[in-house]
Short mmCIF file of C-alpha atoms in Angstrom, two decimals:
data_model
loop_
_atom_site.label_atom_id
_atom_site.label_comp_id
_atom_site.label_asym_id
_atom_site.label_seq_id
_atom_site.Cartn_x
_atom_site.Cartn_y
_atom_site.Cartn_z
CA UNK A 1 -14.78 -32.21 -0.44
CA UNK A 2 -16.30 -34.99 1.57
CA UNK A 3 -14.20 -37.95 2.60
CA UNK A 4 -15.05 -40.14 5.44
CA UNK A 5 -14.04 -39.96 9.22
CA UNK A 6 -10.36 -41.46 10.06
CA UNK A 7 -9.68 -43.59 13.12
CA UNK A 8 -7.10 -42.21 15.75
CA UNK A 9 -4.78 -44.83 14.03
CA UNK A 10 -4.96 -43.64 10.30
CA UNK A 11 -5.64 -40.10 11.54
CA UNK A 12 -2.23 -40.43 13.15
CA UNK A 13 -0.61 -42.10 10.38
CA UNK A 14 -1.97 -39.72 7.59
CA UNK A 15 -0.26 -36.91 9.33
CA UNK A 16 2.86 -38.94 9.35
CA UNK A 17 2.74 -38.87 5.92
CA UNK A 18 2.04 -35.33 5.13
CA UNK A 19 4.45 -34.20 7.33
CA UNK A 20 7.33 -36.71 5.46
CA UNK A 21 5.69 -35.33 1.91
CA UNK A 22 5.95 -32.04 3.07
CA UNK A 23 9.37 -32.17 3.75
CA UNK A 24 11.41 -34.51 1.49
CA UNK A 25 8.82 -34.42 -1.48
CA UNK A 26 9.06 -38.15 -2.30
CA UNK A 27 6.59 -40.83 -2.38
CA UNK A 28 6.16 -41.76 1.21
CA UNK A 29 7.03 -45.89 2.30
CA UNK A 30 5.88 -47.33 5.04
CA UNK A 31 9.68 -47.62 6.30
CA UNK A 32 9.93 -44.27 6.16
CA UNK A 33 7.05 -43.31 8.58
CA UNK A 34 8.46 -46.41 11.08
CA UNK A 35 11.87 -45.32 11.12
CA UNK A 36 11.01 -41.10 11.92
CA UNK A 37 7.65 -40.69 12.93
CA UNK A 38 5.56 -43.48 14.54
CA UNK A 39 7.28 -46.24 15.96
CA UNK A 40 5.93 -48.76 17.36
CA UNK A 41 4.36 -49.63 14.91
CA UNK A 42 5.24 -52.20 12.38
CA UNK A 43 6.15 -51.44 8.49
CA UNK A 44 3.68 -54.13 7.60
CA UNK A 45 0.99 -52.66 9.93
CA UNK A 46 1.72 -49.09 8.26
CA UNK A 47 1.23 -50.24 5.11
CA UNK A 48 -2.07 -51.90 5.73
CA UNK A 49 -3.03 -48.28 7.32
CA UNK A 50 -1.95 -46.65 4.36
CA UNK A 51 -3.69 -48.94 1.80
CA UNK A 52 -6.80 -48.04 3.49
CA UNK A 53 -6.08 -44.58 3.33
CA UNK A 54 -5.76 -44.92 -0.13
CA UNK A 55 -8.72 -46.84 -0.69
CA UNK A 56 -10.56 -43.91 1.38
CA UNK A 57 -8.97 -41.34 -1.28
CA UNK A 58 -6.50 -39.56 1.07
CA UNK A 59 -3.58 -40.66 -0.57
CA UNK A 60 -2.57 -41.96 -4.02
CA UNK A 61 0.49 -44.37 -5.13
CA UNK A 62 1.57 -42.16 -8.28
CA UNK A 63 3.78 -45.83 -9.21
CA UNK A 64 3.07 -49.08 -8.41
CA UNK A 65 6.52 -49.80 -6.58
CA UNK A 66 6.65 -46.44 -5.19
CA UNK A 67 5.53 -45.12 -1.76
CA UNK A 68 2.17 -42.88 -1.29
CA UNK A 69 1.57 -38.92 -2.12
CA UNK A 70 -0.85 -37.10 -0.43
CA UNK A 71 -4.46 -35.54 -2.09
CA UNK A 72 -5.82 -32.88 -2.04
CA UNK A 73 -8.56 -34.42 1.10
CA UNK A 74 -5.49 -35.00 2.71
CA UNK A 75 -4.05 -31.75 2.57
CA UNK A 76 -7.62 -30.28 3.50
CA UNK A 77 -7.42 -32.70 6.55
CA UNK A 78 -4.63 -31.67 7.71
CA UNK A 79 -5.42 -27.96 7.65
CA UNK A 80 -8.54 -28.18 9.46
CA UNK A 81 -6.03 -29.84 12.08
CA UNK A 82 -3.95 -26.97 12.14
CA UNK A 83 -7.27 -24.87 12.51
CA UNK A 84 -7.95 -26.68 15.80
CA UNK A 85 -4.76 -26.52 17.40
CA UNK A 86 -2.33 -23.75 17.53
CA UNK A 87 0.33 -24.12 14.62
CA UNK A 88 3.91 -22.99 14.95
CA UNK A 89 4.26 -19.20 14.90
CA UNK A 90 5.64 -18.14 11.81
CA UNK A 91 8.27 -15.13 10.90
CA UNK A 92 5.42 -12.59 9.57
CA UNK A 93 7.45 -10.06 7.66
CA UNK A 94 8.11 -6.35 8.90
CA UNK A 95 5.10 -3.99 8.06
CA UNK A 96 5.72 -0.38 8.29
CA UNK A 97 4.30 3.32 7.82
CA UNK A 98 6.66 3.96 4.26
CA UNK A 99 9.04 6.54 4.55
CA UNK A 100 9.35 9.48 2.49
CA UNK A 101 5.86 10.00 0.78
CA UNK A 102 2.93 11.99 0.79
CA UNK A 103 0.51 10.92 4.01
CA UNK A 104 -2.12 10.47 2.08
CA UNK A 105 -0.44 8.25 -0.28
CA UNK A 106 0.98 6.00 2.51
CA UNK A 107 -2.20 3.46 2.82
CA UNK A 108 -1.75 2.82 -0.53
CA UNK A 109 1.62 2.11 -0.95
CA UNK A 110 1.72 0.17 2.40
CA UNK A 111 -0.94 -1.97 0.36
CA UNK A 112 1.40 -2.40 -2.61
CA UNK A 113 4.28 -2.88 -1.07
CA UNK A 114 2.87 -6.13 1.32
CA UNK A 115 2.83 -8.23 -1.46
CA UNK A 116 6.63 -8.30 -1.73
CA UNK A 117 7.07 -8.94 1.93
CA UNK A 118 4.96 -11.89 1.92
CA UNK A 119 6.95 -13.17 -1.21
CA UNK A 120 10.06 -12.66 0.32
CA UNK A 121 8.97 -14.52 3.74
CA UNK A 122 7.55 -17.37 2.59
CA UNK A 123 9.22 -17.60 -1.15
CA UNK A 124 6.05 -17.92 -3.11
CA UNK A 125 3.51 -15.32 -4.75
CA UNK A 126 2.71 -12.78 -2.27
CA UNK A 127 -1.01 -11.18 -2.89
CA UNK A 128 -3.24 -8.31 -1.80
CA UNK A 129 -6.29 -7.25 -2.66
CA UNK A 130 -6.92 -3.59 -2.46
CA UNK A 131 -10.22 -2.88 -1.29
CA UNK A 132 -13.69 -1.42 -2.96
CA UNK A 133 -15.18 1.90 -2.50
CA UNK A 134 -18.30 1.36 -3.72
CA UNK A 135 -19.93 0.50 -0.72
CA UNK A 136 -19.15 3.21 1.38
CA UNK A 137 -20.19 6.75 1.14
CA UNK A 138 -17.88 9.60 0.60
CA UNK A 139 -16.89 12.67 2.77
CA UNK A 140 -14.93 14.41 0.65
CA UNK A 141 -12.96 15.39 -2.72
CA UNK A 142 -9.64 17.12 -2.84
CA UNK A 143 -7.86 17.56 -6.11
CA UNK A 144 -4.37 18.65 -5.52
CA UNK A 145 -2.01 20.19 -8.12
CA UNK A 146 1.10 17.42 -8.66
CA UNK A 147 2.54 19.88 -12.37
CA UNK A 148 0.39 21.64 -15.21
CA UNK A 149 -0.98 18.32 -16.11
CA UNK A 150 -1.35 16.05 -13.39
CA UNK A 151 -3.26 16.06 -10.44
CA UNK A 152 -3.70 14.18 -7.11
CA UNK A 153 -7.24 12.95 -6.30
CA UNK A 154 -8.01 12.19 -2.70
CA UNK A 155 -10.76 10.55 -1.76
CA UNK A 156 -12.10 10.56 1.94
CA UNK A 157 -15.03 8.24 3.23
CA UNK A 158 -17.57 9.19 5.97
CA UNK A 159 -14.98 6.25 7.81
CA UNK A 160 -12.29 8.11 7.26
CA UNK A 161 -10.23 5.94 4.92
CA UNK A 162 -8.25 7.88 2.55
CA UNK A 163 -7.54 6.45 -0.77
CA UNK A 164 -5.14 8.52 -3.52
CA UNK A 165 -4.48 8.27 -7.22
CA UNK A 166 -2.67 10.69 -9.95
CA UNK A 167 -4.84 11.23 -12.59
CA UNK A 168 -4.76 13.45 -16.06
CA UNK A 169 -6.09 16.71 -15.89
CA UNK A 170 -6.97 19.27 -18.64
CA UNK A 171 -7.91 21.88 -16.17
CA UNK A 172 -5.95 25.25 -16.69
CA UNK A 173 -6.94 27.31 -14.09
CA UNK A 174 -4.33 25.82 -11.76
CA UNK A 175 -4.05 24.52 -8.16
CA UNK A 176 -7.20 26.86 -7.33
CA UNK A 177 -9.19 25.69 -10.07
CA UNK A 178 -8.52 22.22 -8.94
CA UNK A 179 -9.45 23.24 -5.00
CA UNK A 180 -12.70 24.20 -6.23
CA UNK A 181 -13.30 21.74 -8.83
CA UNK A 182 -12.75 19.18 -5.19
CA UNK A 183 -15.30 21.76 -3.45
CA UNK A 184 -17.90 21.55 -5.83
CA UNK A 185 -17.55 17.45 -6.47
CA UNK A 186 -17.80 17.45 -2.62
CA UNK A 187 -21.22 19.40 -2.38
CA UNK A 188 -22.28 17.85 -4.62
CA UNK A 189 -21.46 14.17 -3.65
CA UNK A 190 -21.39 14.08 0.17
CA UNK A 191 -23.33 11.43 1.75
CA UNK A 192 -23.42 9.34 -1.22
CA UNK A 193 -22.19 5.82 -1.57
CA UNK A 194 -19.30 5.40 -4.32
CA UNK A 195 -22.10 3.10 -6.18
CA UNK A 196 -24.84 6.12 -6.33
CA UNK A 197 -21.95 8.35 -7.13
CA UNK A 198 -20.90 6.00 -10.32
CA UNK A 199 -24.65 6.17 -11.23
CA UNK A 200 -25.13 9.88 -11.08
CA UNK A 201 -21.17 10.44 -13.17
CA UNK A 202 -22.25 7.92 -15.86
CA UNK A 203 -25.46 9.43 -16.55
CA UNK A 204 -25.90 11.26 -19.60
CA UNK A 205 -24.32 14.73 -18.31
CA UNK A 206 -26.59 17.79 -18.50
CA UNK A 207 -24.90 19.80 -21.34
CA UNK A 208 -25.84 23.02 -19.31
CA UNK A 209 -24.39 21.99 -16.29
CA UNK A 210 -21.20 24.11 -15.48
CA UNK A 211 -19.80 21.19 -13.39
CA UNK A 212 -19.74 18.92 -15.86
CA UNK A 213 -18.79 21.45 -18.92
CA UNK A 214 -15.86 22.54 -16.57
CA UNK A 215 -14.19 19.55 -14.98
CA UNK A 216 -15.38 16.48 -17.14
CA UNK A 217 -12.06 15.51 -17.78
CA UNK A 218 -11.32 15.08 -13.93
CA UNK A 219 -14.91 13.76 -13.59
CA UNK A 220 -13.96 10.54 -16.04
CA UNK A 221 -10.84 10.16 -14.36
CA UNK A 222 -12.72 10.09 -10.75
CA UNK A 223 -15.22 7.34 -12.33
CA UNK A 224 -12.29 5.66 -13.05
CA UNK A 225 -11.25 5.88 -9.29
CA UNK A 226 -14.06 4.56 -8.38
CA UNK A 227 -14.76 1.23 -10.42
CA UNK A 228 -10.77 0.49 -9.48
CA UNK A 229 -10.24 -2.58 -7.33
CA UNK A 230 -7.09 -2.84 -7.66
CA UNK A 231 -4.70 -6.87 -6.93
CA UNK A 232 -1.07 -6.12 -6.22
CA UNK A 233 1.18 -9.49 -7.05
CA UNK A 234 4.99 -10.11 -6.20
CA UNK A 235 6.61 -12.60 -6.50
CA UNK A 236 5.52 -14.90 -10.02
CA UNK A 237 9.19 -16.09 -10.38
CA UNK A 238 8.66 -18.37 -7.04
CA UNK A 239 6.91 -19.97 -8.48
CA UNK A 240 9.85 -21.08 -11.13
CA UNK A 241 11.84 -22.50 -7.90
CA UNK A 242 9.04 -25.28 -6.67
CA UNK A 243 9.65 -28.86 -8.09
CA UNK A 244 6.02 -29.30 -7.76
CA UNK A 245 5.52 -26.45 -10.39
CA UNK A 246 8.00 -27.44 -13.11
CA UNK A 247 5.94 -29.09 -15.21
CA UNK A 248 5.70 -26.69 -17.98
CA UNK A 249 1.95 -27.63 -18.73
CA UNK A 250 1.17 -26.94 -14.86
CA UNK A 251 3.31 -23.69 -15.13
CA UNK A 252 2.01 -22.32 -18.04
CA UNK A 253 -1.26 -22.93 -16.68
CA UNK A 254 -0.47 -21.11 -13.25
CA UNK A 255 1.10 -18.48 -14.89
CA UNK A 256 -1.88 -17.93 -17.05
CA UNK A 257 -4.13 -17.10 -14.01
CA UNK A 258 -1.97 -14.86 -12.91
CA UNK A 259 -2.40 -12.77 -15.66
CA UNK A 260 -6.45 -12.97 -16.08
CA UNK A 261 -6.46 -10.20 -12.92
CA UNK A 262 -10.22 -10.28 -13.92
CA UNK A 263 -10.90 -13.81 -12.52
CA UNK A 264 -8.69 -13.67 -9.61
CA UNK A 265 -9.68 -10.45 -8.44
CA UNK A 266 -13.91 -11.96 -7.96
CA UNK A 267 -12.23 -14.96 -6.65
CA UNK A 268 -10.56 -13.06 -4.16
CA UNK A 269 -13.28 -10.55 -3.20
CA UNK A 270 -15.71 -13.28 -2.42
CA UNK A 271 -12.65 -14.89 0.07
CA UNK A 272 -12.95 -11.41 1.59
CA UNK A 273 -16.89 -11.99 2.33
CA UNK A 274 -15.71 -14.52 5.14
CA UNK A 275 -13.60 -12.97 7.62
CA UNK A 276 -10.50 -14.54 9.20
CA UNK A 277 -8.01 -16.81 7.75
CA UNK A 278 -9.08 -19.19 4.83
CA UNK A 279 -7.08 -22.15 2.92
CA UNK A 280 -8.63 -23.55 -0.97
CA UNK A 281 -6.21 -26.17 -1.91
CA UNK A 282 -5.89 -27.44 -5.37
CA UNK A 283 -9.54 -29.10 -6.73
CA UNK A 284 -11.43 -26.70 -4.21
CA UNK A 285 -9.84 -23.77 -6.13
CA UNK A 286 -12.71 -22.03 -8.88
CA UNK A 287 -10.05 -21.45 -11.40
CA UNK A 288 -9.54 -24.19 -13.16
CA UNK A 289 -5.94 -23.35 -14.21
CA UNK A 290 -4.59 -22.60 -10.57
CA UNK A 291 -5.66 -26.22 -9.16
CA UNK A 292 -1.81 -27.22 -9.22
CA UNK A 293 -1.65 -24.71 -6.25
CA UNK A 294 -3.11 -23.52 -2.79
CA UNK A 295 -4.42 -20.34 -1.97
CA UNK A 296 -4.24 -18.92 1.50
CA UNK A 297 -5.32 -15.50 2.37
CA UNK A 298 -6.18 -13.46 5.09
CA UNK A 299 -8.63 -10.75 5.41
CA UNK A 300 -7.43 -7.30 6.28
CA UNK A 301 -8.93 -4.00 8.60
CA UNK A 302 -10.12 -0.61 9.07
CA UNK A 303 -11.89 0.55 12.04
CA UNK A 304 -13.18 -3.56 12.22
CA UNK A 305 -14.73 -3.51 8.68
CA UNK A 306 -12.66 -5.64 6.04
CA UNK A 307 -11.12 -3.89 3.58
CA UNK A 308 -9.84 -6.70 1.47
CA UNK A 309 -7.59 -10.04 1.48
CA UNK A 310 -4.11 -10.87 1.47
CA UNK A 311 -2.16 -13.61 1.07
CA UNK A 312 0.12 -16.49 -0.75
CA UNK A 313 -0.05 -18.84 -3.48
CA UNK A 314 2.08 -21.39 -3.92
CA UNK A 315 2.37 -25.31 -4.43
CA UNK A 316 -0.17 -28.03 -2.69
CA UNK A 317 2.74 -29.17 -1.17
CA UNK A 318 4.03 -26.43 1.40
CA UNK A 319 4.44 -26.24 5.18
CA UNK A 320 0.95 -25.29 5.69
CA UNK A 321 1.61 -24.47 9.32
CA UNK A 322 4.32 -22.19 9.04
CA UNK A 323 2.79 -20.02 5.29
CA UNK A 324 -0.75 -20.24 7.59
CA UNK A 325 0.78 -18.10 11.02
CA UNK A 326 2.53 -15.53 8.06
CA UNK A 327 -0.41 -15.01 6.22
CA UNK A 328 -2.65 -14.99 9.40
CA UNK A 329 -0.07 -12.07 11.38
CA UNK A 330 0.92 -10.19 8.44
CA UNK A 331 -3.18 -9.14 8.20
CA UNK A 332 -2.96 -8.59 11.49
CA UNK A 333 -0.07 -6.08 10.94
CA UNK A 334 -1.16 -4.55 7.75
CA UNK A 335 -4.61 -3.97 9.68
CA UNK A 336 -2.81 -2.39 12.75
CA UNK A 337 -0.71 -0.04 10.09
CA UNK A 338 -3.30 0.61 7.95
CA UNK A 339 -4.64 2.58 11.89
CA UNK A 340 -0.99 4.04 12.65
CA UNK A 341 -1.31 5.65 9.02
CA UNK A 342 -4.54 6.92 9.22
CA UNK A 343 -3.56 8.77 12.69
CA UNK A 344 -1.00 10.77 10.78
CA UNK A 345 -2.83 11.95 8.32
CA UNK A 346 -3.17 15.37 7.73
CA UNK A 347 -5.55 16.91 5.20
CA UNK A 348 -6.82 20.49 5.26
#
């Protein structure tokens, strides 16, 4: 959004008013900025200073004897502030290795589990966005016997990221069958990007081919693997607890997002094309149904290559500086697991 250039006056006085906003949630008089955050300043001076803020379209008078809300330009004002100077360092929740599960299940569920810790630390929707294989080549396949008909698939990249899901199996031969059913997928596959590899599985399969004939079950379950990007959520009854959300209409409409994991999940993996921290605040938001809220993610590392995004959604109105330091340090500590995990694994 494009709104014109402020004056160190209204600059200062705009931020006076988010920051009141922010805080109380009330239309914002110009008594109210006198008395706790600019003084010096007259009431009747402020009020001139926020008329032509208004006028400018960084604030709005939602009644005509109330005080002034901020928009959305304001809110996108005063996060490119905080991107200039350093915000207050905010309580990024605990990441950990998990305890008690198989190695090379533990990237994974340090994935799913981030999402809750977010939630919990800044008491909106926590988010993570699990990232694709397709792009990367593979080093290996190991199917590993979990009972008679279940298996674990683990799937190794030429980076060494490990990636793990159960899948169906109607093999029969047993945990050997499976070993060389891994064997065979891996000579066959090694080198290859996850892309070329979904192009050469959903070909029309050579009926002669004992690879196929023997393990297509486990083949369509590795295809499925493969075209998996998978969004983890926590936290959609936050979002209950924000005044700014209550409207039902609003809710509904968040809610509704939430649920098309289609939509959000290409929103999210083009946020993960830019790396670093990045803030979409209401209007600037694709989705039309999510432009009661702001978005602020994070992206995430292995090795220095992004992975994916993480990150919060919550009101327009939230302490910016605060949700920005979590979102920004938690990435930071998922990418610094995601290593510690990694080192530990152990596969034959």
């Amino acid at each position: 959004m494009t709104t014109p250039p402020l004056d160190q006056r209204s600059r200062q006085v705009l931020l006076a008013v988010i920051a009141e906003y922010v805080e109380t949630g009330e239309p914002v008089g110009s008594r109210a900025v006198a008395r706790r955050h600019i003084r010096g300043l007259s009431p009747a001076t402020l009020r001139n200073a926020m008329a032509d803020l208004e006028e400018l379209g960084y604030l709005v008078q939602p009644h005509t004897s109330a005080g002034r809300v901020p928009t959305d330009a304001a809110y996108r004002f005063y996060v490119d502030h905080l991107q200039r100077v350093p915000w207050v360092a905010g309580r990024a929740p605990a990441v950990g290795q998990p305890s008690g599960l198989p190695q090379a299940d533990a990237a994974e569920r340090l994935m799913a589990e981030t999402p809750s810790r977010l939630s919990s630390g800044t008491h909106m929707m926590g988010v993570l966005l699990a990232p694709p294989l397709k792009h990367t080549a593979l080093d290996r396949i190991e199917l590993v016997a979990l009972d008679e008909d279940r298996a674990l698939a683990v799937l190794v990249t030429d980076t060494g990221w490990v990636t793990a899901r159960p899948l169906a199996t109607t093999l029969r031969g047993g945990s050997e069958e499976l070993r060389e059913t891994g064997r065979a997928l891996t000579r066959r596959f090694r080198g290859k990007t996850f892309q070329e590899i979904l192009d050469d599985l959903t070909a029309p399969a050579d009926p002669l081919d004992p690879l196929w004939t023997r393990s297509r079950g486990v083949i369509d379950e590795v295809v499925a693997l493969l075209r998996d990007r998978t969004l983890y959520l926590s936290g959609a009854t936050n979002m209950l607890d924000h005044p700014d959300l209550s409207d039902t209409a609003t809710l509904r409409a968040v809610l509704h997002a939430f649920e098309d994991k289609a939509r959000l999940i290409d929103l999210l993996s083009r946020m993960a094309e830019e790396r670093g921290l990045q803030v979409m605040i209401g209007s600037e938001i694709p989705l039309e149904d999510m432009r009661g809220c702001s978005l602020i993610t994070s992206t995430y590392t292995y090795r220095d290559q992004v992975l994916g995004v993480l990150g919060v959604v919550g009101p327009r109105r939230m302490p910016y500086s605060e949700v920005m330091s979590v979102v920004d340090e938690t990435a930071r500590a998922v990418s610094s697991a995601l290593s510690r995990v990694r080192q530990h694994l152990y596969l034959p």
